[in-house]
Amino acid sequence: MAKDKPTYVCSECGGNSPRWLGQCPHCKAWNTLVEQASEPNATSKNRFASLAGTQAVQALADIEASDVERTPTGLEELDRVLGGGMVEGGVVLIGGDPGIGKSTLLLQALDALQRAGQNTLYVTGEESGAQVALRSRRLGIDGSRVQVLAEIQLEKILATLAAHPGGRPLQVVVIDSIQTVYSDALTSAPGSVAQVRECAAHLTRAAKASGVAMVLVGHVTKEGALAGPRVLEHMVDTVLYFEGDTHSSYRLVRAIKNRFGAVNEIGVFAMTERGLKGVSNPSAIFLSQHREPVPGSCVLVTLEGTRPMLVEIQALVDNGGPSPRRLSVGLERDRLALLLAVLHRHAGVACMDQDVFVNAVGGVRISEPAADLAVMLAVASSLRNKPLPRGFIAFGEVGLAGEVRPAPRGQERLREAAKLGFSVALVPRANLPKKAGRELEGLTLHPVERIDEALDIVRGLP
Ligand code: TYD
Ligand code: MG
């Protein structure tokens, strides 16, 4: 048999190439291809052999639709993003920056599950058992019956899963983290793409076969993607991301993918000395407190998942050098460039020679285009050094032609703003409530259709 040639795998996207290249042919990232000795591969012949035993074809209507059973973790905010709780045989990948609280959250969840009678196992590859114990004391969960295994070798972990620690089949397992797990059967180094991918595949298969709910913890690269192959995201059922500013105490957990629930649902936590506490009413936590309105600040109502939240957008526009900078935290930078172009072309507000910095307060990441109007108003306000009125909010998407488009579920957003005592709202005309007219629960509504109109209205407000 011919000797297997090495293949090259991209550490960003997991794509293959038969030879080394400076740039990945799949995701176009530079310098990411690493050598991987080809693993003994299933030949096409025995792949079909394994398919030969598959079930007969059935009409969709004849297949019984069984709803998955969920086990609530006891942490309400986590259950919300999971779609109700852990699912038997379901695999969850949870990513986030180091130190953001992944291990803390999972230890708390496991303890709550164990107390509810589940058989749980925490596999730690980054910390020793003693360190985990120390953390559990800090969390105030001493006397916890969660089983801990300090192990990084895949085969030993799989053997432990099969051995039913605790005297009965395991129900929930956490692997902290998948990047530390390695298999002896592979020649590549621990932490390499091939290792992470293979180990995750084995663990996923073990979870599906035994019905244990599994959580894999993954590291995040500087760019914010889960380190190692993106293929991990395809393998698992649910992908959660931890976000938030490590300097502030609030943390968001967001579902990026969920086969068992809605995506883009978020859970909100506050980091305290005794671990993470759920924040059940998060709508006002991303506002900073100004005694008087300040230039460059505009509050927006975003709708993340099912809950509206108020987030302050801050902009600073200042004289730039020959190549002015555009920087955004919590918002897409490309989107900012686009909005500045629209602002210039359709509203005559020019920032070409200015540095523009934009920030969403509190480390939240906003991906919905409904933030456009607030970003543009904050930029214009900073440029003119004129604050927006007291108690002002705005939301709406702005198109390339300068039109202001409606945001989904506008009424809910307006109600939330009214509830928190805001008094003036600039909204897309199509979001104007049909019955309420220009007034909604103490909120005066100013409908707009175009960005220049929006700036005119703001200028006319007291
Ligand atoms: P950790 O869960 O170790 O983060 P990750 O696993 O994502 O790397 O979180 C550690 C951080 O949380 C650390 O900076 C200390 C802080 N922390 C608290 O503030 N309170 C606590 O009760 C615990 C356990 C940690
Ligand atoms: Mg950790």
CSV table of C-alpha atoms in Angstrom, one decimal, residues 287 297-301 310-313 374 388 392-395 422:
chain,number,residue,atom,x,y,z
A,287,LEU,CA,-26.6,52.3,30.6
A,297,SER,CA,-24.3,59.3,23.7
A,298,CYS,CA,-27.5,57.8,22.4
A,299,VAL,CA,-29.6,55.0,24.0
A,300,LEU,CA,-31.0,52.2,21.9
A,301,VAL,CA,-33.4,49.5,22.6
A,310,LEU,CA,-31.5,49.3,26.6
A,311,VAL,CA,-27.9,49.8,25.6
A,312,GLU,CA,-26.1,53.1,25.5
A,313,ILE,CA,-24.0,53.8,22.3
A,374,ALA,CA,-28.5,55.3,17.4
A,388,LEU,CA,-29.3,64.5,22.6
A,392,PHE,CA,-34.1,60.1,24.5
A,393,ILE,CA,-34.0,56.7,22.7
A,394,ALA,CA,-33.8,55.7,19.0
A,395,PHE,CA,-33.7,52.5,17.0
A,422,PHE,CA,-37.6,57.4,28.8
